[in-house]
PDB file of N, CA and C in Angstrom:
ATOM      1  N   MET A   1      76.624 105.058 102.864  1.00 50.00           N
ATOM      2  CA  MET A   1      78.009 105.279 102.522  1.00 50.00           C
ATOM      3  C   MET A   1      78.789 105.533 103.804  1.00 50.00           C
ATOM      4  N   ASP A   2      79.879 104.818 103.983  1.00 62.00           N
ATOM      5  CA  ASP A   2      80.655 104.925 105.210  1.00 62.00           C
ATOM      6  C   ASP A   2      81.661 106.068 105.182  1.00 62.00           C
ATOM      7  N   TYR A   3      82.063 106.476 103.998  1.00 83.00           N
ATOM      8  CA  TYR A   3      83.123 107.469 103.883  1.00 83.00           C
ATOM      9  C   TYR A   3      82.588 108.731 103.228  1.00 83.00           C
ATOM     10  N   ALA A   4      82.820 109.868 103.846  1.00 91.00           N
ATOM     11  CA  ALA A   4      82.485 111.159 103.242  1.00 91.00           C
ATOM     12  C   ALA A   4      83.800 111.880 102.967  1.00 91.00           C
ATOM     13  N   SER A   5      83.939 112.395 101.765  1.00 94.00           N
ATOM     14  CA  SER A   5      85.162 113.101 101.385  1.00 94.00           C
ATOM     15  C   SER A   5      85.279 114.400 102.189  1.00 94.00           C
ATOM     16  N   PRO A   6      86.474 114.966 102.237  1.00 96.00           N
ATOM     17  CA  PRO A   6      86.639 116.235 102.968  1.00 96.00           C
ATOM     18  C   PRO A   6      85.699 117.337 102.471  1.00 96.00           C
ATOM     19  N   LYS A   7      85.461 117.391 101.179  1.00 97.00           N
ATOM     20  CA  LYS A   7      84.580 118.444 100.657  1.00 97.00           C
ATOM     21  C   LYS A   7      83.116 118.158 100.987  1.00 97.00           C
ATOM     22  N   GLU A   8      82.738 116.886 101.062  1.00 98.00           N
ATOM     23  CA  GLU A   8      81.376 116.554 101.493  1.00 98.00           C
ATOM     24  C   GLU A   8      81.171 116.979 102.948  1.00 98.00           C
ATOM     25  N   VAL A   9      82.166 116.721 103.781  1.00 97.00           N
ATOM     26  CA  VAL A   9      82.089 117.121 105.191  1.00 97.00           C
ATOM     27  C   VAL A   9      82.015 118.640 105.294  1.00 97.00           C
ATOM     28  N   MET A  10      82.850 119.318 104.514  1.00 98.00           N
ATOM     29  CA  MET A  10      82.857 120.787 104.521  1.00 98.00           C
ATOM     30  C   MET A  10      81.502 121.341 104.090  1.00 98.00           C
ATOM     31  N   LEU A  11      80.889 120.724 103.065  1.00 98.00           N
ATOM     32  CA  LEU A  11      79.575 121.176 102.599  1.00 98.00           C
ATOM     33  C   LEU A  11      78.516 120.931 103.670  1.00 98.00           C
ATOM     34  N   THR A  12      78.566 119.783 104.317  1.00 98.00           N
ATOM     35  CA  THR A  12      77.608 119.478 105.379  1.00 98.00           C
ATOM     36  C   THR A  12      77.732 120.490 106.521  1.00 98.00           C
ATOM     37  N   GLU A  13      78.961 120.820 106.895  1.00 98.00           N
ATOM     38  CA  GLU A  13      79.178 121.807 107.958  1.00 98.00           C
ATOM     39  C   GLU A  13      78.702 123.194 107.527  1.00 98.00           C
ATOM     40  N   PHE A  14      78.939 123.553 106.258  1.00 98.00           N
ATOM     41  CA  PHE A  14      78.455 124.839 105.748  1.00 98.00           C
ATOM     42  C   PHE A  14      76.927 124.892 105.825  1.00 98.00           C
ATOM     43  N   CYS A  15      76.271 123.808 105.418  1.00 98.00           N
ATOM     44  CA  CYS A  15      74.799 123.767 105.452  1.00 98.00           C
ATOM     45  C   CYS A  15      74.290 123.948 106.879  1.00 98.00           C
ATOM     46  N   ARG A  16      74.903 123.254 107.810  1.00 98.00           N
ATOM     47  CA  ARG A  16      74.490 123.348 109.212  1.00 98.00           C
ATOM     48  C   ARG A  16      74.659 124.784 109.722  1.00 98.00           C
ATOM     49  N   ALA A  17      75.799 125.394 109.422  1.00 97.00           N
ATOM     50  CA  ALA A  17      76.075 126.754 109.894  1.00 97.00           C
ATOM     51  C   ALA A  17      75.194 127.800 109.212  1.00 97.00           C
ATOM     52  N   SER A  18      74.734 127.496 107.993  1.00 96.00           N
ATOM     53  CA  SER A  18      73.934 128.458 107.224  1.00 96.00           C
ATOM     54  C   SER A  18      72.435 128.243 107.359  1.00 96.00           C
ATOM     55  N   GLY A  19      72.034 127.224 108.112  1.00 97.00           N
ATOM     56  CA  GLY A  19      70.614 126.977 108.315  1.00 97.00           C
ATOM     57  C   GLY A  19      69.949 126.143 107.237  1.00 97.00           C
ATOM     58  N   TYR A  20      70.740 125.549 106.355  1.00 97.00           N
ATOM     59  CA  TYR A  20      70.187 124.640 105.341  1.00 97.00           C
ATOM     60  C   TYR A  20      70.068 123.242 105.930  1.00 97.00           C
ATOM     61  N   LEU A  21      69.160 122.456 105.366  1.00 98.00           N
ATOM     62  CA  LEU A  21      69.129 121.037 105.694  1.00 98.00           C
ATOM     63  C   LEU A  21      70.397 120.400 105.142  1.00 98.00           C
ATOM     64  N   ALA A  22      70.692 119.187 105.569  1.00 98.00           N
ATOM     65  CA  ALA A  22      71.881 118.482 105.071  1.00 98.00           C
ATOM     66  C   ALA A  22      71.810 118.358 103.546  1.00 98.00           C
ATOM     67  N   PRO A  23      72.945 118.424 102.865  1.00 98.00           N
ATOM     68  CA  PRO A  23      72.930 118.301 101.405  1.00 98.00           C
ATOM     69  C   PRO A  23      72.422 116.924 100.981  1.00 98.00           C
ATOM     70  N   ILE A  24      71.723 116.898  99.858  1.00 98.00           N
ATOM     71  CA  ILE A  24      71.177 115.646  99.326  1.00 98.00           C
ATOM     72  C   ILE A  24      71.944 115.303  98.057  1.00 98.00           C
ATOM     73  N   PHE A  25      72.663 114.194  98.085  1.00 98.00           N
ATOM     74  CA  PHE A  25      73.441 113.744  96.938  1.00 98.00           C
ATOM     75  C   PHE A  25      72.632 112.728  96.142  1.00 98.00           C
ATOM     76  N   GLN A  26      72.618 112.891  94.830  1.00 98.00           N
ATOM     77  CA  GLN A  26      71.939 111.939  93.958  1.00 98.00           C
ATOM     78  C   GLN A  26      72.933 111.471  92.900  1.00 98.00           C
ATOM     79  N   ILE A  27      73.166 110.172  92.872  1.00 97.00           N
ATOM     80  CA  ILE A  27      74.058 109.573  91.883  1.00 97.00           C
ATOM     81  C   ILE A  27      73.248 109.303  90.622  1.00 97.00           C
ATOM     82  N   VAL A  28      73.816 109.668  89.475  1.00 97.00           N
ATOM     83  CA  VAL A  28      73.149 109.447  88.189  1.00 97.00           C
ATOM     84  C   VAL A  28      74.077 108.641  87.294  1.00 97.00           C
ATOM     85  N   SER A  29      73.480 107.894  86.365  1.00 97.00           N
ATOM     86  CA  SER A  29      74.283 107.072  85.458  1.00 97.00           C
ATOM     87  C   SER A  29      73.851 107.296  84.023  1.00 97.00           C
ATOM     88  N   ASP A  30      74.761 106.985  83.119  1.00 95.00           N
ATOM     89  CA  ASP A  30      74.510 107.121  81.688  1.00 95.00           C
ATOM     90  C   ASP A  30      75.184 105.951  80.989  1.00 95.00           C
ATOM     91  N   ARG A  31      74.384 105.151  80.317  1.00 94.00           N
ATOM     92  CA  ARG A  31      74.926 103.998  79.584  1.00 94.00           C
ATOM     93  C   ARG A  31      75.632 104.506  78.340  1.00 94.00           C
ATOM     94  N   ARG A  32      76.888 104.142  78.183  1.00 87.00           N
ATOM     95  CA  ARG A  32      77.686 104.594  77.040  1.00 87.00           C
ATOM     96  C   ARG A  32      78.328 103.380  76.398  1.00 87.00           C
ATOM     97  N   GLY A  33      77.666 102.894  75.356  1.00 89.00           N
ATOM     98  CA  GLY A  33      78.163 101.685  74.711  1.00 89.00           C
ATOM     99  C   GLY A  33      78.051 100.522  75.670  1.00 89.00           C
ATOM    100  N   GLY A  34      79.139  99.822  75.904  1.00 90.00           N
ATOM    101  CA  GLY A  34      79.129  98.685  76.821  1.00 90.00           C
ATOM    102  C   GLY A  34      79.461  99.064  78.245  1.00 90.00           C
ATOM    103  N   ARG A  35      79.607 100.337  78.519  1.00 93.00           N
ATOM    104  CA  ARG A  35      79.997 100.783  79.856  1.00 93.00           C
ATOM    105  C   ARG A  35      78.966 101.763  80.406  1.00 93.00           C
ATOM    106  N   THR A  36      79.042 102.000  81.687  1.00 96.00           N
ATOM    107  CA  THR A  36      78.172 102.978  82.327  1.00 96.00           C
ATOM    108  C   THR A  36      79.044 104.039  82.979  1.00 96.00           C
ATOM    109  N   ALA A  37      78.711 105.292  82.734  1.00 96.00           N
ATOM    110  CA  ALA A  37      79.410 106.418  83.360  1.00 96.00           C
ATOM    111  C   ALA A  37      78.536 106.942  84.499  1.00 96.00           C
ATOM    112  N   TRP A  38      79.184 107.409  85.548  1.00 97.00           N
ATOM    113  CA  TRP A  38      78.481 107.855  86.750  1.00 97.00           C
ATOM    114  C   TRP A  38      78.847 109.293  87.085  1.00 97.00           C
ATOM    115  N   SER A  39      77.865 110.040  87.568  1.00 98.00           N
ATOM    116  CA  SER A  39      78.092 111.410  88.000  1.00 98.00           C
ATOM    117  C   SER A  39      77.213 111.673  89.223  1.00 98.00           C
ATOM    118  N   CYS A  40      77.157 112.904  89.660  1.00 98.00           N
ATOM    119  CA  CYS A  40      76.423 113.219  90.885  1.00 98.00           C
ATOM    120  C   CYS A  40      75.847 114.625  90.812  1.00 98.00           C
ATOM    121  N   THR A  41      74.700 114.792  91.431  1.00 98.00           N
ATOM    122  CA  THR A  41      74.086 116.097  91.639  1.00 98.00           C
ATOM    123  C   THR A  41      73.858 116.239  93.141  1.00 98.00           C
ATOM    124  N   VAL A  42      74.115 117.437  93.672  1.00 98.00           N
ATOM    125  CA  VAL A  42      73.856 117.678  95.088  1.00 98.00           C
ATOM    126  C   VAL A  42      72.880 118.842  95.201  1.00 98.00           C
ATOM    127  N   GLN A  43      71.917 118.681  96.105  1.00 98.00           N
ATOM    128  CA  GLN A  43      70.940 119.731  96.369  1.00 98.00           C
ATOM    129  C   GLN A  43      71.243 120.352  97.724  1.00 98.00           C
ATOM    130  N   VAL A  44      71.334 121.683  97.712  1.00 98.00           N
ATOM    131  CA  VAL A  44      71.497 122.451  98.952  1.00 98.00           C
ATOM    132  C   VAL A  44      70.364 123.463  98.957  1.00 98.00           C
ATOM    133  N   GLY A  45      69.393 123.243  99.824  1.00 97.00           N
ATOM    134  CA  GLY A  45      68.203 124.098  99.817  1.00 97.00           C
ATOM    135  C   GLY A  45      67.552 124.016  98.446  1.00 97.00           C
ATOM    136  N   PRO A  46      67.241 125.142  97.828  1.00 97.00           N
ATOM    137  CA  PRO A  46      66.606 125.110  96.503  1.00 97.00           C
ATOM    138  C   PRO A  46      67.622 125.022  95.357  1.00 97.00           C
ATOM    139  N   HIS A  47      68.904 124.931  95.673  1.00 98.00           N
ATOM    140  CA  HIS A  47      69.963 124.975  94.661  1.00 98.00           C
ATOM    141  C   HIS A  47      70.471 123.573  94.317  1.00 98.00           C
ATOM    142  N   PHE A  48      70.723 123.340  93.024  1.00 98.00           N
ATOM    143  CA  PHE A  48      71.259 122.072  92.541  1.00 98.00           C
ATOM    144  C   PHE A  48      72.617 122.319  91.903  1.00 98.00           C
ATOM    145  N   PHE A  49      73.567 121.427  92.172  1.00 98.00           N
ATOM    146  CA  PHE A  49      74.913 121.543  91.621  1.00 98.00           C
ATOM    147  C   PHE A  49      75.320 120.192  91.043  1.00 98.00           C
ATOM    148  N   GLU A  50      75.803 120.216  89.802  1.00 98.00           N
ATOM    149  CA  GLU A  50      76.214 118.981  89.131  1.00 98.00           C
ATOM    150  C   GLU A  50      77.727 118.852  89.165  1.00 98.00           C
ATOM    151  N   ALA A  51      78.194 117.620  89.280  1.00 98.00           N
ATOM    152  CA  ALA A  51      79.624 117.362  89.137  1.00 98.00           C
ATOM    153  C   ALA A  51      80.048 117.751  87.726  1.00 98.00           C
ATOM    154  N   ARG A  52      81.293 118.158  87.579  1.00 97.00           N
ATOM    155  CA  ARG A  52      81.795 118.569  86.264  1.00 97.00           C
ATOM    156  C   ARG A  52      82.004 117.394  85.327  1.00 97.00           C
ATOM    157  N   HIS A  53      82.307 116.228  85.891  1.00 96.00           N
ATOM    158  CA  HIS A  53      82.750 115.104  85.070  1.00 96.00           C
ATOM    159  C   HIS A  53      81.904 113.858  85.310  1.00 96.00           C
ATOM    160  N   TRP A  54      82.080 112.895  84.417  1.00 97.00           N
ATOM    161  CA  TRP A  54      81.490 111.566  84.551  1.00 97.00           C
ATOM    162  C   TRP A  54      82.614 110.602  84.904  1.00 97.00           C
ATOM    163  N   TYR A  55      82.309 109.619  85.746  1.00 97.00           N
ATOM    164  CA  TYR A  55      83.337 108.739  86.285  1.00 97.00           C
ATOM    165  C   TYR A  55      82.979 107.276  86.058  1.00 97.00           C
ATOM    166  N   ASP A  56      84.011 106.436  86.044  1.00 95.00           N
ATOM    167  CA  ASP A  56      83.829 104.995  86.034  1.00 95.00           C
ATOM    168  C   ASP A  56      83.213 104.595  87.376  1.00 95.00           C
ATOM    169  N   GLY A  57      82.495 103.477  87.385  1.00 93.00           N
ATOM    170  CA  GLY A  57      81.764 103.052  88.574  1.00 93.00           C
ATOM    171  C   GLY A  57      82.579 102.951  89.843  1.00 93.00           C
ATOM    172  N   GLN A  58      83.849 102.575  89.722  1.00 95.00           N
ATOM    173  CA  GLN A  58      84.669 102.433  90.931  1.00 95.00           C
ATOM    174  C   GLN A  58      85.087 103.780  91.524  1.00 95.00           C
ATOM    175  N   TYR A  59      84.789 104.870  90.792  1.00 96.00           N
ATOM    176  CA  TYR A  59      85.175 106.204  91.254  1.00 96.00           C
ATOM    177  C   TYR A  59      83.976 107.112  91.521  1.00 96.00           C
ATOM    178  N   VAL A  60      82.836 106.523  91.865  1.00 95.00           N
ATOM    179  CA  VAL A  60      81.630 107.312  92.139  1.00 95.00           C
ATOM    180  C   VAL A  60      81.874 108.298  93.282  1.00 95.00           C
ATOM    181  N   HIS A  61      82.716 107.924  94.229  1.00 96.00           N
ATOM    182  CA  HIS A  61      83.021 108.840  95.341  1.00 96.00           C
ATOM    183  C   HIS A  61      83.632 110.143  94.830  1.00 96.00           C
ATOM    184  N   ASN A  62      84.366 110.075  93.713  1.00 97.00           N
ATOM    185  CA  ASN A  62      84.928 111.302  93.135  1.00 97.00           C
ATOM    186  C   ASN A  62      83.827 112.197  92.573  1.00 97.00           C
ATOM    187  N   ALA A  63      82.769 111.597  92.046  1.00 97.00           N
ATOM    188  CA  ALA A  63      81.640 112.381  91.527  1.00 97.00           C
ATOM    189  C   ALA A  63      80.960 113.139  92.668  1.00 97.00           C
ATOM    190  N   ARG A  64      80.814 112.488  93.819  1.00 97.00           N
ATOM    191  CA  ARG A  64      80.214 113.151  94.979  1.00 97.00           C
ATOM    192  C   ARG A  64      81.083 114.328  95.440  1.00 97.00           C
ATOM    193  N   GLU A  65      82.382 114.098  95.497  1.00 98.00           N
ATOM    194  CA  GLU A  65      83.283 115.171  95.917  1.00 98.00           C
ATOM    195  C   GLU A  65      83.282 116.314  94.904  1.00 98.00           C
ATOM    196  N   ASP A  66      83.219 115.982  93.623  1.00 98.00           N
ATOM    197  CA  ASP A  66      83.176 116.987  92.557  1.00 98.00           C
ATOM    198  C   ASP A  66      81.932 117.870  92.708  1.00 98.00           C
ATOM    199  N   ALA A  67      80.774 117.256  92.939  1.00 98.00           N
ATOM    200  CA  ALA A  67      79.532 118.023  93.112  1.00 98.00           C
ATOM    201  C   ALA A  67      79.598 118.891  94.373  1.00 98.00           C
ATOM    202  N   ALA A  68      80.141 118.340  95.453  1.00 98.00           N
ATOM    203  CA  ALA A  68      80.281 119.113  96.696  1.00 98.00           C
ATOM    204  C   ALA A  68      81.201 120.309  96.478  1.00 98.00           C
ATOM    205  N   GLU A  69      82.278 120.100  95.734  1.00 98.00           N
ATOM    206  CA  GLU A  69      83.208 121.195  95.450  1.00 98.00           C
ATOM    207  C   GLU A  69      82.523 122.305  94.659  1.00 98.00           C
ATOM    208  N   ARG A  70      81.724 121.934  93.662  1.00 98.00           N
ATOM    209  CA  ARG A  70      81.003 122.941  92.870  1.00 98.00           C
ATOM    210  C   ARG A  70      80.060 123.751  93.755  1.00 98.00           C
ATOM    211  N   ALA A  71      79.370 123.073  94.673  1.00 98.00           N
ATOM    212  CA  ALA A  71      78.455 123.775  95.581  1.00 98.00           C
ATOM    213  C   ALA A  71      79.229 124.741  96.480  1.00 98.00           C
ATOM    214  N   LEU A  72      80.333 124.275  97.035  1.00 98.00           N
ATOM    215  CA  LEU A  72      81.138 125.130  97.908  1.00 98.00           C
ATOM    216  C   LEU A  72      81.678 126.344  97.158  1.00 98.00           C
ATOM    217  N   GLN A  73      82.052 126.162  95.906  1.00 97.00           N
ATOM    218  CA  GLN A  73      82.522 127.288  95.096  1.00 97.00           C
ATOM    219  C   GLN A  73      81.391 128.284  94.857  1.00 97.00           C
ATOM    220  N   ALA A  74      80.206 127.770  94.571  1.00 97.00           N
ATOM    221  CA  ALA A  74      79.061 128.652  94.308  1.00 97.00           C
ATOM    222  C   ALA A  74      78.694 129.478  95.541  1.00 97.00           C
ATOM    223  N   PHE A  75      78.877 128.907  96.720  1.00 97.00           N
ATOM    224  CA  PHE A  75      78.570 129.622  97.961  1.00 97.00           C
ATOM    225  C   PHE A  75      79.756 130.440  98.476  1.00 97.00           C
ATOM    226  N   GLY A  76      80.832 130.490  97.699  1.00 95.00           N
ATOM    227  CA  GLY A  76      81.987 131.291  98.080  1.00 95.00           C
ATOM    228  C   GLY A  76      82.840 130.685  99.177  1.00 95.00           C
ATOM    229  N   GLN A  77      82.705 129.380  99.411  1.00 95.00           N
ATOM    230  CA  GLN A  77      83.475 128.718 100.460  1.00 95.00           C
ATOM    231  C   GLN A  77      84.799 128.162  99.952  1.00 95.00           C
ATOM    232  N   LEU A  78      84.932 128.038  98.644  1.00 93.00           N
ATOM    233  CA  LEU A  78      86.173 127.613  97.996  1.00 93.00           C
ATOM    234  C   LEU A  78      86.419 128.536  96.816  1.00 93.00           C
ATOM    235  N   PRO A  79      87.677 128.798  96.492  1.00 92.00           N
ATOM    236  CA  PRO A  79      87.940 129.640  95.317  1.00 92.00           C
ATOM    237  C   PRO A  79      87.591 128.904  94.029  1.00 92.00           C
ATOM    238  N   VAL A  80      87.145 129.664  93.048  1.00 89.00           N
ATOM    239  CA  VAL A  80      86.875 129.113  91.720  1.00 89.00           C
ATOM    240  C   VAL A  80      88.195 129.153  90.963  1.00 89.00           C
ATOM    241  N   PRO A  81      88.639 128.016  90.400  1.00 84.00           N
ATOM    242  CA  PRO A  81      89.932 128.013  89.716  1.00 84.00           C
ATOM    243  C   PRO A  81      89.928 128.910  88.487  1.00 84.00           C
ATOM    244  N   LYS A  82      91.068 129.546  88.246  1.00 83.00           N
ATOM    245  CA  LYS A  82      91.218 130.374  87.052  1.00 83.00           C
ATOM    246  C   LYS A  82      91.508 129.460  85.867  1.00 83.00           C
ATOM    247  N   PRO A  83      91.125 129.871  84.655  1.00 83.00           N
ATOM    248  CA  PRO A  83      91.415 129.057  83.476  1.00 83.00           C
ATOM    249  C   PRO A  83      92.923 128.878  83.308  1.00 83.00           C
ATOM    250  N   MET A  84      93.322 127.713  82.814  1.00 82.00           N
ATOM    251  CA  MET A  84      94.738 127.441  82.599  1.00 82.00           C
ATOM    252  C   MET A  84      95.295 128.222  81.416  1.00 82.00           C
ATOM    253  N   PHE A  85      94.460 128.453  80.416  1.00 81.00           N
ATOM    254  CA  PHE A  85      94.902 129.110  79.202  1.00 81.00           C
ATOM    255  C   PHE A  85      94.115 130.404  79.023  1.00 81.00           C
ATOM    256  N   PRO A  86      94.778 131.500  78.690  1.00 70.00           N
ATOM    257  CA  PRO A  86      94.086 132.794  78.575  1.00 70.00           C
ATOM    258  C   PRO A  86      92.904 132.776  77.616  1.00 70.00           C
ATOM    259  N   GLN A  87      92.972 132.022  76.535  1.00 66.00           N
ATOM    260  CA  GLN A  87      91.871 132.025  75.572  1.00 66.00           C
ATOM    261  C   GLN A  87      90.591 131.444  76.164  1.00 66.00           C
ATOM    262  N   GLN A  88      90.678 130.681  77.247  1.00 56.00           N
ATOM    263  CA  GLN A  88      89.476 130.149  77.875  1.00 56.00           C
ATOM    264  C   GLN A  88      88.647 131.262  78.507  1.00 56.00           C
ATOM    265  N   GLN A  89      89.268 132.359  78.864  1.00 57.00           N
ATOM    266  CA  GLN A  89      88.540 133.465  79.475  1.00 57.00           C
ATOM    267  C   GLN A  89      87.568 134.086  78.489  1.00 57.00           C
ATOM    268  N   ASN A  90      87.884 134.026  77.206  1.00 57.00           N
ATOM    269  CA  ASN A  90      87.046 134.635  76.181  1.00 57.00           C
ATOM    270  C   ASN A  90      86.215 133.605  75.430  1.00 57.00           C
ATOM    271  N   ALA A  91      86.198 132.380  75.901  1.00 54.00           N
ATOM    272  CA  ALA A  91      85.456 131.328  75.200  1.00 54.00           C
ATOM    273  C   ALA A  91      83.992 131.708  75.087  1.00 54.00           C
ATOM    274  N   GLY A  92      83.445 131.532  73.904  1.00 54.00           N
ATOM    275  CA  GLY A  92      82.037 131.809  73.680  1.00 54.00           C
ATOM    276  C   GLY A  92      81.748 133.249  73.320  1.00 54.00           C
ATOM    277  N   GLN A  93      82.724 134.115  73.384  1.00 53.00           N
ATOM    278  CA  GLN A  93      82.513 135.510  73.019  1.00 53.00           C
ATOM    279  C   GLN A  93      82.845 135.686  71.543  1.00 53.00           C
ATOM    280  N   THR A  94      82.093 136.509  70.881  1.00 50.00           N
ATOM    281  CA  THR A  94      82.355 136.768  69.468  1.00 50.00           C
ATOM    282  C   THR A  94      83.334 137.925  69.343  1.00 50.00           C
ATOM    283  N   GLN A  95      84.085 137.891  68.275  1.00 48.00           N
ATOM    284  CA  GLN A  95      85.036 138.971  68.050  1.00 48.00           C
ATOM    285  C   GLN A  95      84.305 140.214  67.570  1.00 48.00           C
ATOM    286  N   ARG A  96      84.769 141.359  68.031  1.00 48.00           N
ATOM    287  CA  ARG A  96      84.250 142.607  67.488  1.00 48.00           C
ATOM    288  C   ARG A  96      84.842 142.786  66.101  1.00 48.00           C
ATOM    289  N   ARG A  97      84.147 143.518  65.287  1.00 47.00           N
ATOM    290  CA  ARG A  97      84.597 143.719  63.914  1.00 47.00           C
ATOM    291  C   ARG A  97      86.025 144.270  63.869  1.00 47.00           C
ATOM    292  N   SER A  98      86.361 145.191  64.755  1.00 48.00           N
ATOM    293  CA  SER A  98      87.698 145.780  64.732  1.00 48.00           C
ATOM    294  C   SER A  98      88.779 144.776  65.144  1.00 48.00           C
ATOM    295  N   ASP A  99      88.387 143.708  65.884  1.00 48.00           N
ATOM    296  CA  ASP A  99      89.348 142.694  66.310  1.00 48.00           C
ATOM    297  C   ASP A  99      89.465 141.551  65.312  1.00 48.00           C
ATOM    298  N   ALA A 100      88.523 141.468  64.396  1.00 46.00           N
ATOM    299  CA  ALA A 100      88.508 140.354  63.451  1.00 46.00           C
ATOM    300  C   ALA A 100      89.686 140.480  62.490  1.00 46.00           C
ATOM    301  N   PRO A 101      90.268 139.347  62.097  1.00 49.00           N
ATOM    302  CA  PRO A 101      91.387 139.413  61.163  1.00 49.00           C
ATOM    303  C   PRO A 101      90.935 139.960  59.813  1.00 49.00           C
ATOM    304  N   ASN A 102      91.845 140.611  59.124  1.00 47.00           N
ATOM    305  CA  ASN A 102      91.562 141.182  57.811  1.00 47.00           C
ATOM    306  C   ASN A 102      91.880 140.128  56.755  1.00 47.00           C
ATOM    307  N   TRP A 103      90.847 139.588  56.120  1.00 44.00           N
ATOM    308  CA  TRP A 103      91.033 138.517  55.142  1.00 44.00           C
ATOM    309  C   TRP A 103      90.988 139.032  53.704  1.00 44.00           C
ATOM    310  N   ARG A 104      90.919 140.334  53.535  1.00 49.00           N
ATOM    311  CA  ARG A 104      90.879 140.869  52.176  1.00 49.00           C
ATOM    312  C   ARG A 104      92.215 140.656  51.482  1.00 49.00           C
ATOM    313  N   LYS A 105      92.115 140.401  50.212  1.00 48.00           N
ATOM    314  CA  LYS A 105      93.324 140.196  49.416  1.00 48.00           C
ATOM    315  C   LYS A 105      94.060 141.525  49.272  1.00 48.00           C
ATOM    316  N   GLN A 106      95.328 141.507  49.587  1.00 52.00           N
ATOM    317  CA  GLN A 106      96.157 142.704  49.442  1.00 52.00           C
ATOM    318  C   GLN A 106      96.584 142.850  47.990  1.00 52.00           C
ATOM    319  N   GLU A 107      96.431 144.026  47.417  1.00 50.00           N
ATOM    320  CA  GLU A 107      96.843 144.249  46.023  1.00 50.00           C
ATOM    321  C   GLU A 107      98.013 145.164  45.941  1.00 50.00           C
TER     322      GLU A 107
END
């Protein structure tokens, strides 16, 4: 690959400064109907980071940058974005009984 995205370069420099070997990028594909979706996993030392999204073949470079960004966030080199909507902060949490809506019929 002739072009490395800014985040790939940043990850490579972080690895060098931290004593890790160069990051290893692995492109993965998934056949979806008549099309193929592409994503990426990057290995930094014993750690693996997956891109958040799947991309069309012409945008595989975005998958590499996505995986590099996730790695940089995990190592504290980039900020982790805050959720856009407040309810995303509580996603997956169950309501406590006192917070649950009262569905009893009022008489």
